[in-house]
mmCIF file of C-alpha atoms in Angstrom:
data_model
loop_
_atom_site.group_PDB
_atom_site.id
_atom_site.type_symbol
_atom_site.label_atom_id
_atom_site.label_comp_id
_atom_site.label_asym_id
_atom_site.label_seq_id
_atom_site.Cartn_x
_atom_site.Cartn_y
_atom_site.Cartn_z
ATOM 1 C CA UNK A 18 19.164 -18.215 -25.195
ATOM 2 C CA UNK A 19 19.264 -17.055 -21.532
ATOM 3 C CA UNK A 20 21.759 -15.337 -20.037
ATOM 4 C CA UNK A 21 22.391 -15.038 -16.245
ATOM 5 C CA UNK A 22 24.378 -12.724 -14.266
ATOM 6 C CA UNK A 23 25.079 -11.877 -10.571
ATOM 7 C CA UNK A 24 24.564 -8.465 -8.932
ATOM 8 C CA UNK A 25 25.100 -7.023 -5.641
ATOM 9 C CA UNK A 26 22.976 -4.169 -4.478
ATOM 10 C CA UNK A 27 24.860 -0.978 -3.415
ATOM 11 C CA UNK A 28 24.061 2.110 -1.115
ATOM 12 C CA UNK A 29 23.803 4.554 -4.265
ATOM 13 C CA UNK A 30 21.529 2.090 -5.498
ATOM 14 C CA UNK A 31 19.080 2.149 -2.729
ATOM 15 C CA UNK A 32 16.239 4.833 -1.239
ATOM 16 C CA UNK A 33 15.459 5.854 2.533
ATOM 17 C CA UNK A 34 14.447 2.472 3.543
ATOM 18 C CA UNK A 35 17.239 0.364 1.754
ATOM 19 C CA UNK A 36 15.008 -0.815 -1.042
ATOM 20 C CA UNK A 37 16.447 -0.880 -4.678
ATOM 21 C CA UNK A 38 14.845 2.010 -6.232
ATOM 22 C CA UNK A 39 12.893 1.823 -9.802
ATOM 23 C CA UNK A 40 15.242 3.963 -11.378
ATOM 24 C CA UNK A 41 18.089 1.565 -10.375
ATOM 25 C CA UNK A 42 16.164 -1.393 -11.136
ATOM 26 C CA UNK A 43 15.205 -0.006 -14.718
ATOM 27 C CA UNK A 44 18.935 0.369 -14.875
ATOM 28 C CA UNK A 45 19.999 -2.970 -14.050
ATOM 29 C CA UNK A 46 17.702 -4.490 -16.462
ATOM 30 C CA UNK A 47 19.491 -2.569 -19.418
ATOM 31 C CA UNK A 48 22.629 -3.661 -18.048
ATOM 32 C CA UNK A 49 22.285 -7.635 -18.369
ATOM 33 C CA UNK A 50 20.455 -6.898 -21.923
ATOM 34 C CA UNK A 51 23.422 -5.246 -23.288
ATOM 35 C CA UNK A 52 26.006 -7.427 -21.733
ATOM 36 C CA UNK A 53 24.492 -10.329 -23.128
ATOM 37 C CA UNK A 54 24.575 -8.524 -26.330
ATOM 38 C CA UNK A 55 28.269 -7.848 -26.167
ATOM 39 C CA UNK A 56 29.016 -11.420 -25.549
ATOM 40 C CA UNK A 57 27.148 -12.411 -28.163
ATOM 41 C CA UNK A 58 28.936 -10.370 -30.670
ATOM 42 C CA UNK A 59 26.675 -7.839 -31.429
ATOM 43 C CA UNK A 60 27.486 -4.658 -28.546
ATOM 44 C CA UNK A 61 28.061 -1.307 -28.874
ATOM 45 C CA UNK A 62 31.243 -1.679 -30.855
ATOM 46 C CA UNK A 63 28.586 -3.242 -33.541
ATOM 47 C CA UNK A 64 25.651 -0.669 -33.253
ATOM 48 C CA UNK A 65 28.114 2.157 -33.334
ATOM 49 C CA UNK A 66 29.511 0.953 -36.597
ATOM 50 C CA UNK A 67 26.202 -0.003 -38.438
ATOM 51 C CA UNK A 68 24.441 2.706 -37.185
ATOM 52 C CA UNK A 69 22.046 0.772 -35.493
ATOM 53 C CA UNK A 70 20.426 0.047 -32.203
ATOM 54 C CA UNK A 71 17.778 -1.038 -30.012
ATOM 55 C CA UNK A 72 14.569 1.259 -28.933
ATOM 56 C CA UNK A 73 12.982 0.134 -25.881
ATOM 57 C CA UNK A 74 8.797 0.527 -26.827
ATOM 58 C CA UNK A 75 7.331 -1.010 -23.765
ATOM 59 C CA UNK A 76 7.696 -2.635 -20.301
ATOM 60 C CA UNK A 77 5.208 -4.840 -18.080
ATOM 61 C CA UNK A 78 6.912 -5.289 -14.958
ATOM 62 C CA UNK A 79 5.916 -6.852 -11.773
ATOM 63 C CA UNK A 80 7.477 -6.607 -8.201
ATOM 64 C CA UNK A 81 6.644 -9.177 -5.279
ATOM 65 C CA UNK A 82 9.579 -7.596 -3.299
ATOM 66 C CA UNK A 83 12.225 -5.009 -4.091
ATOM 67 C CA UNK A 84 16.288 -6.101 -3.464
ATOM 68 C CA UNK A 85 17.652 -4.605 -0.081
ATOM 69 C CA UNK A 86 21.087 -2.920 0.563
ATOM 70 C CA UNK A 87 23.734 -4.935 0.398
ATOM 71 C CA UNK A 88 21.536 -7.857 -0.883
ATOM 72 C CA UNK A 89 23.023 -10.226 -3.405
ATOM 73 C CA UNK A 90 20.796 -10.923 -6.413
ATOM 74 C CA UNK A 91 20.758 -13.425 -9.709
ATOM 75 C CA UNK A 92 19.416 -12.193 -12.678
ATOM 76 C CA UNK A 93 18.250 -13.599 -15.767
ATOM 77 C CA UNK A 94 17.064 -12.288 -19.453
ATOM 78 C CA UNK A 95 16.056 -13.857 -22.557
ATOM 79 C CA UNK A 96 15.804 -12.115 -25.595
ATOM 80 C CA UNK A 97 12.653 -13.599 -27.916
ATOM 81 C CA UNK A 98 10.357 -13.688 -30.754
ATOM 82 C CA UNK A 99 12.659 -11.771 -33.087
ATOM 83 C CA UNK A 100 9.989 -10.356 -35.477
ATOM 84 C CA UNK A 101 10.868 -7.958 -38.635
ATOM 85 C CA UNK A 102 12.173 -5.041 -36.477
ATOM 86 C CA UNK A 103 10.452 -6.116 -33.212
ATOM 87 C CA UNK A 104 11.906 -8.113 -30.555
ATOM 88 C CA UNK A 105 10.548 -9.491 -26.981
ATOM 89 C CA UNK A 106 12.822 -9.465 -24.016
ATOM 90 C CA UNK A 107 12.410 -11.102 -20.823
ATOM 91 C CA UNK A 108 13.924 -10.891 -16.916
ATOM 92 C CA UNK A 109 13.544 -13.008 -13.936
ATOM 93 C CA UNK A 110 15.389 -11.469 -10.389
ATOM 94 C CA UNK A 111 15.700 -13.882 -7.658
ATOM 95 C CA UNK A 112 17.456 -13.459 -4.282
ATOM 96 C CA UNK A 113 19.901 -15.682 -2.772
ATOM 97 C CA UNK A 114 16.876 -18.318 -1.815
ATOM 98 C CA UNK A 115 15.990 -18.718 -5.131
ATOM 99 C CA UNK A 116 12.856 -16.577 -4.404
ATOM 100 C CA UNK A 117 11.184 -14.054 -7.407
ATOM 101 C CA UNK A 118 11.898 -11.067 -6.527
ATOM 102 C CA UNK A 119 10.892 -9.263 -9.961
ATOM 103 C CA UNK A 120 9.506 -10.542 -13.457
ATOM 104 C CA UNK A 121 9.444 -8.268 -16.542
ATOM 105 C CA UNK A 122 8.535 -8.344 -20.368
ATOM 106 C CA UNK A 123 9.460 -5.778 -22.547
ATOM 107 C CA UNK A 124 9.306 -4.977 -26.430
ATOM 108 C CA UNK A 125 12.518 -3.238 -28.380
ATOM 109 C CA UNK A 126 12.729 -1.865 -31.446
ATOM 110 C CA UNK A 127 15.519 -2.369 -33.991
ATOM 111 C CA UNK A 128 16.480 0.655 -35.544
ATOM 112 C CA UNK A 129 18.493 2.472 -37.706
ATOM 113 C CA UNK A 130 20.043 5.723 -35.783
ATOM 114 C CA UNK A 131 20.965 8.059 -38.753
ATOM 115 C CA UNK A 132 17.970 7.542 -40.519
ATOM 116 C CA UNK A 133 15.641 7.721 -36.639
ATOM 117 C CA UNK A 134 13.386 4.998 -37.837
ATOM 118 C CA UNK A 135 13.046 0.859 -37.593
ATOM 119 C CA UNK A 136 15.429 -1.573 -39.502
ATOM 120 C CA UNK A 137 14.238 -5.068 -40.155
ATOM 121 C CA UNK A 138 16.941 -7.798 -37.927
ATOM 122 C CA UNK A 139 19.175 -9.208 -40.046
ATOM 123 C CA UNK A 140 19.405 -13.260 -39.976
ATOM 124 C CA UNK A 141 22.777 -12.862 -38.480
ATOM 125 C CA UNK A 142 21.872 -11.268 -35.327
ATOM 126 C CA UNK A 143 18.905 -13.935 -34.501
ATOM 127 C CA UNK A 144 21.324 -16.910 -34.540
ATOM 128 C CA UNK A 145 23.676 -14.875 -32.771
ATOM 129 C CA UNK A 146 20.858 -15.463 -29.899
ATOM 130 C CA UNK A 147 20.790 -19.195 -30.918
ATOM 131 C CA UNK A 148 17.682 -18.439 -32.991
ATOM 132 C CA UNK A 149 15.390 -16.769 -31.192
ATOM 133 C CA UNK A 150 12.398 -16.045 -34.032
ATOM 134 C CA UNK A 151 9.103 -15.739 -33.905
ATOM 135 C CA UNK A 152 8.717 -19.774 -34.622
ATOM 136 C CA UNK A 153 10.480 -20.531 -31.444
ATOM 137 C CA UNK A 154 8.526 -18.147 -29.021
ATOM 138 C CA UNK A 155 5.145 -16.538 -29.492
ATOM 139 C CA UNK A 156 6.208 -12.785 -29.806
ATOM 140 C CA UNK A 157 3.495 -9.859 -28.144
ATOM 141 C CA UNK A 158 3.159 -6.274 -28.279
ATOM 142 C CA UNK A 159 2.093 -5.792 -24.639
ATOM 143 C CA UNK A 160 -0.627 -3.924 -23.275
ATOM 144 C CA UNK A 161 -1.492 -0.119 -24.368
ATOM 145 C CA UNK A 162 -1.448 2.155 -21.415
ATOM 146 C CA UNK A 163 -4.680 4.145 -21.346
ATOM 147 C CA UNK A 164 -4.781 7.999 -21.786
ATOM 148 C CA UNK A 165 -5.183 9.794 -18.464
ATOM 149 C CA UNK A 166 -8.422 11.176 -18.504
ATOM 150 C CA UNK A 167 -7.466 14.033 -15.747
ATOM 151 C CA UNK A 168 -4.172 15.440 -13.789
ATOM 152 C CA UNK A 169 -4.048 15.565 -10.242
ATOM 153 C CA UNK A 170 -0.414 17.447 -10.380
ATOM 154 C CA UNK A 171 2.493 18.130 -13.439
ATOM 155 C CA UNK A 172 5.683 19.522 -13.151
ATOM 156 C CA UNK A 173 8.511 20.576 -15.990
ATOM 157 C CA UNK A 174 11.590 19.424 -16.555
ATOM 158 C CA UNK A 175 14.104 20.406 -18.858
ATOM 159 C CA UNK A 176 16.414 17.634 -20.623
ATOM 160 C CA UNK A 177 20.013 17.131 -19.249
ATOM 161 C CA UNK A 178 23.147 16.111 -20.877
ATOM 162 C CA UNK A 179 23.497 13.284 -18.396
ATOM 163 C CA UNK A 180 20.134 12.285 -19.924
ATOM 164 C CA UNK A 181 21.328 11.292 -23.130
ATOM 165 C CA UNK A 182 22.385 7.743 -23.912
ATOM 166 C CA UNK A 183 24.274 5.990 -26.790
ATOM 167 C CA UNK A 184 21.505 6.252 -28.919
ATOM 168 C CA UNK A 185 21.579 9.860 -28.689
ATOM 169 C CA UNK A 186 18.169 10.305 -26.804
ATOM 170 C CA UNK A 187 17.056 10.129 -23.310
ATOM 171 C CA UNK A 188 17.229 7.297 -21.732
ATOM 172 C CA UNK A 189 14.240 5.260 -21.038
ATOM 173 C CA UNK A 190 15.149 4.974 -16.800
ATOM 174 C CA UNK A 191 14.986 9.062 -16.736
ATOM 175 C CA UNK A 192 10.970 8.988 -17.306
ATOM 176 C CA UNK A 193 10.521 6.870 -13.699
ATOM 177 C CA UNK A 194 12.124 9.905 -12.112
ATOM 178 C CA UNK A 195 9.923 11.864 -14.017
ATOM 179 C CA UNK A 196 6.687 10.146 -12.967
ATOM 180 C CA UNK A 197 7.795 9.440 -9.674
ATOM 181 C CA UNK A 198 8.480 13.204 -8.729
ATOM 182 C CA UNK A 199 5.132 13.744 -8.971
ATOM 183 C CA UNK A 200 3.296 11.360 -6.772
ATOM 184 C CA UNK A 201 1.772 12.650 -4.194
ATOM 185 C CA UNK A 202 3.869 12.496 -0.454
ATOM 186 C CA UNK A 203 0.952 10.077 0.843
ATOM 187 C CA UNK A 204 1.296 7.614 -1.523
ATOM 188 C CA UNK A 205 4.651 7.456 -2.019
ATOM 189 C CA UNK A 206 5.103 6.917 2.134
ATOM 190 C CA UNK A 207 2.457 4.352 2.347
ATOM 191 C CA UNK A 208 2.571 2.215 -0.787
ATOM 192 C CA UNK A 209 4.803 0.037 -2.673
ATOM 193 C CA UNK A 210 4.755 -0.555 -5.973
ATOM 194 C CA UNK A 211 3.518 -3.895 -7.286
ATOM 195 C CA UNK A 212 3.194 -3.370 -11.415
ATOM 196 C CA UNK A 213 3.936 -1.082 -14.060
ATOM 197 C CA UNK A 214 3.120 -0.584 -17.231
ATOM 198 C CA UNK A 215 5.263 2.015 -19.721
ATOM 199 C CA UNK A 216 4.548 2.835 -23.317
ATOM 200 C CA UNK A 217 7.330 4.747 -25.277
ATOM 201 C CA UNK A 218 5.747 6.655 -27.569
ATOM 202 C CA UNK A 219 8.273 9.399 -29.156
ATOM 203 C CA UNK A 220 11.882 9.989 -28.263
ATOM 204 C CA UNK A 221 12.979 13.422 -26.504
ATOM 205 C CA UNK A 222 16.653 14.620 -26.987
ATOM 206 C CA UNK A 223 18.946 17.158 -25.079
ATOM 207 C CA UNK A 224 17.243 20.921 -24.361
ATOM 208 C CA UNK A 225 13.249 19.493 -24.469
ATOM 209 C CA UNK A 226 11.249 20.730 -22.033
ATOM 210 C CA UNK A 227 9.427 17.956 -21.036
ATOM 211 C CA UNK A 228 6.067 17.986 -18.476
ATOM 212 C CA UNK A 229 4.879 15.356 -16.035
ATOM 213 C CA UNK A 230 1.209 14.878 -15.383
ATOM 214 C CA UNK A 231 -0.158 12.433 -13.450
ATOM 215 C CA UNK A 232 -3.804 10.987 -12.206
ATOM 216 C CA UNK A 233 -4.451 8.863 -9.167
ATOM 217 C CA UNK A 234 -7.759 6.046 -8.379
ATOM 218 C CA UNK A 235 -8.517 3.656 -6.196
ATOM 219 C CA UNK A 236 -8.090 0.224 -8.139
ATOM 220 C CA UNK A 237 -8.403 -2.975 -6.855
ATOM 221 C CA UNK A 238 -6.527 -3.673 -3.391
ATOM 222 C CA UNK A 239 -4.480 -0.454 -3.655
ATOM 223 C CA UNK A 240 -3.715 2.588 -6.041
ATOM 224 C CA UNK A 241 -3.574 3.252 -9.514
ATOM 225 C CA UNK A 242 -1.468 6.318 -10.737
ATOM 226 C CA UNK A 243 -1.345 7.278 -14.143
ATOM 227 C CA UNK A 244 1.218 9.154 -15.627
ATOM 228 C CA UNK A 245 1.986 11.002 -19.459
ATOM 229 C CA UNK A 246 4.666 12.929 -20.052
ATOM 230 C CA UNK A 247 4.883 15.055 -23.151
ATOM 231 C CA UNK A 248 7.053 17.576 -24.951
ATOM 232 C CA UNK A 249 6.557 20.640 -26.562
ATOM 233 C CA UNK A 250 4.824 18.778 -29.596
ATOM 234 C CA UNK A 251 4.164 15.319 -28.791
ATOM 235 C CA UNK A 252 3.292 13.134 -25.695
ATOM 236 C CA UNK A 253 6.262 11.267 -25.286
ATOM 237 C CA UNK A 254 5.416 8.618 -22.740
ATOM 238 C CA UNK A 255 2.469 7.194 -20.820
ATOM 239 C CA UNK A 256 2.968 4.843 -17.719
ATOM 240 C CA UNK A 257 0.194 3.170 -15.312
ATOM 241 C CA UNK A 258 1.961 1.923 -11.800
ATOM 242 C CA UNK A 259 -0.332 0.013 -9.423
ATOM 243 C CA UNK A 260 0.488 0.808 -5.723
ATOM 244 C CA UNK A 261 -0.546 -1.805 -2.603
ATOM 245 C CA UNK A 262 -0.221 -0.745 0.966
ATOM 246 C CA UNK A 263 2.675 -1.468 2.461
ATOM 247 C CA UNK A 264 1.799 -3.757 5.257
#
């Protein structure tokens, strides 16, 4: 069942040249997914009572053009494949011309937040999306994001109340800022971003001291940067964003 909702870009939402930034747009994405979940009777009124909730594992996400300031957008979702404890989501952004703007895939987790671990979905909930199994739509994991063999540059951070979400970890926007902060000047100035990749591998919670590394290469017709971001135990996250020169 898809689920479509309008949005207008504002100034807080934007960088120095009026685009949407990835840490809004990551933002915007969760919105429409848990607004459709609200209307659909299972919100967080639901997840805070059953002690449940989803875990984002993965995105694939490609960008032909950022929203501007000001710019009025339509966005779409559709939540699929609903496998076990495994679930595909889906989002289409189009501006006012009907043009795609951004198209993204993503893989969630269903899980159970006392216990920290997955929860199979119950029958109720996939009907609740007007059936949306894995005999409807073919479900995927997504791609694995490969280990970065090297680090060009890493920087610490230390985990923020204003981090931590309703499912009492960070939340999965906060590790774009992360990678991004680390990119080098050059590319940041000279490239836009055309596709990324994220895998989610282990959560991180309030007080973790968390460091960024990233690697850079020259990849097809632009820039590859790869990015892992780990904790005092674990590595947390890894993310591959393709750059092409901005023309």
């Amino acid at each position: 069942m898809e689920y479509c909702k309008d949005y207008f870009i504002h100034y807080y939402q934007v960088d120095r040249n009026r685009d949407l930034t990835i840490v809004s747009l990551i933002r915007i994405l969760e919105d429409i997914a848990i607004l459709q979940s609200e209307e659909v009777g299972y919100g967080l009124d639901y997840y805070e009572r059953e002690k449940v909730g989803w875990m984002l594992s993965r995105w694939e996400i490609k960008i032909n053009q950022l929203p501007k300031f000001k710019e009025k957008i339509k966005l779409t979702t559709r939540p699929q494949a609903m496998n076990r404890f495994y679930a595909n989501r889906y989002y289409w952004l189009y501006n006012e011309e009907g043009d795609l703007l951004v198209e993204a895939a993503s893989l969630w987790i269903f899980f159970n937040i006392e216990k920290r671990r997955p929860q199979a979905v119950s029958r109720e909930i996939i009907d609740a999306y007007a059936g949306t199994d894995r005999n409807e739509y073919p479900f995927t994991r997504l791609d694995e994001v490969e280990e970065v063999p090297s680090y060009d540059y890493s920087k610490k951070f230390e985990v923020s109340t204003d981090a931590i979400d309703v499912n009492n970890h960070v939340n999965n926007s906060h590790y774009f800022s992360w990678a991004l902060s680390v990119v080098k000047k050059e590319i940041i100035t000279n490239y836009k971003i055309s596709e990324i990749r994220v895998n989610y591998l282990k959560e991180t919670n309030i007080n973790d001291k968390v460091m960024s590394f990233y690697h850079s290469k020259a990849e097809g017709d632009g820039i590859s940067t790869l990015h892992s971001m780990k904790n005092e135990m674990h590595e947390v996250c890894r993310m591959k964003i393709h750059w092409t020169r901005k023309q």
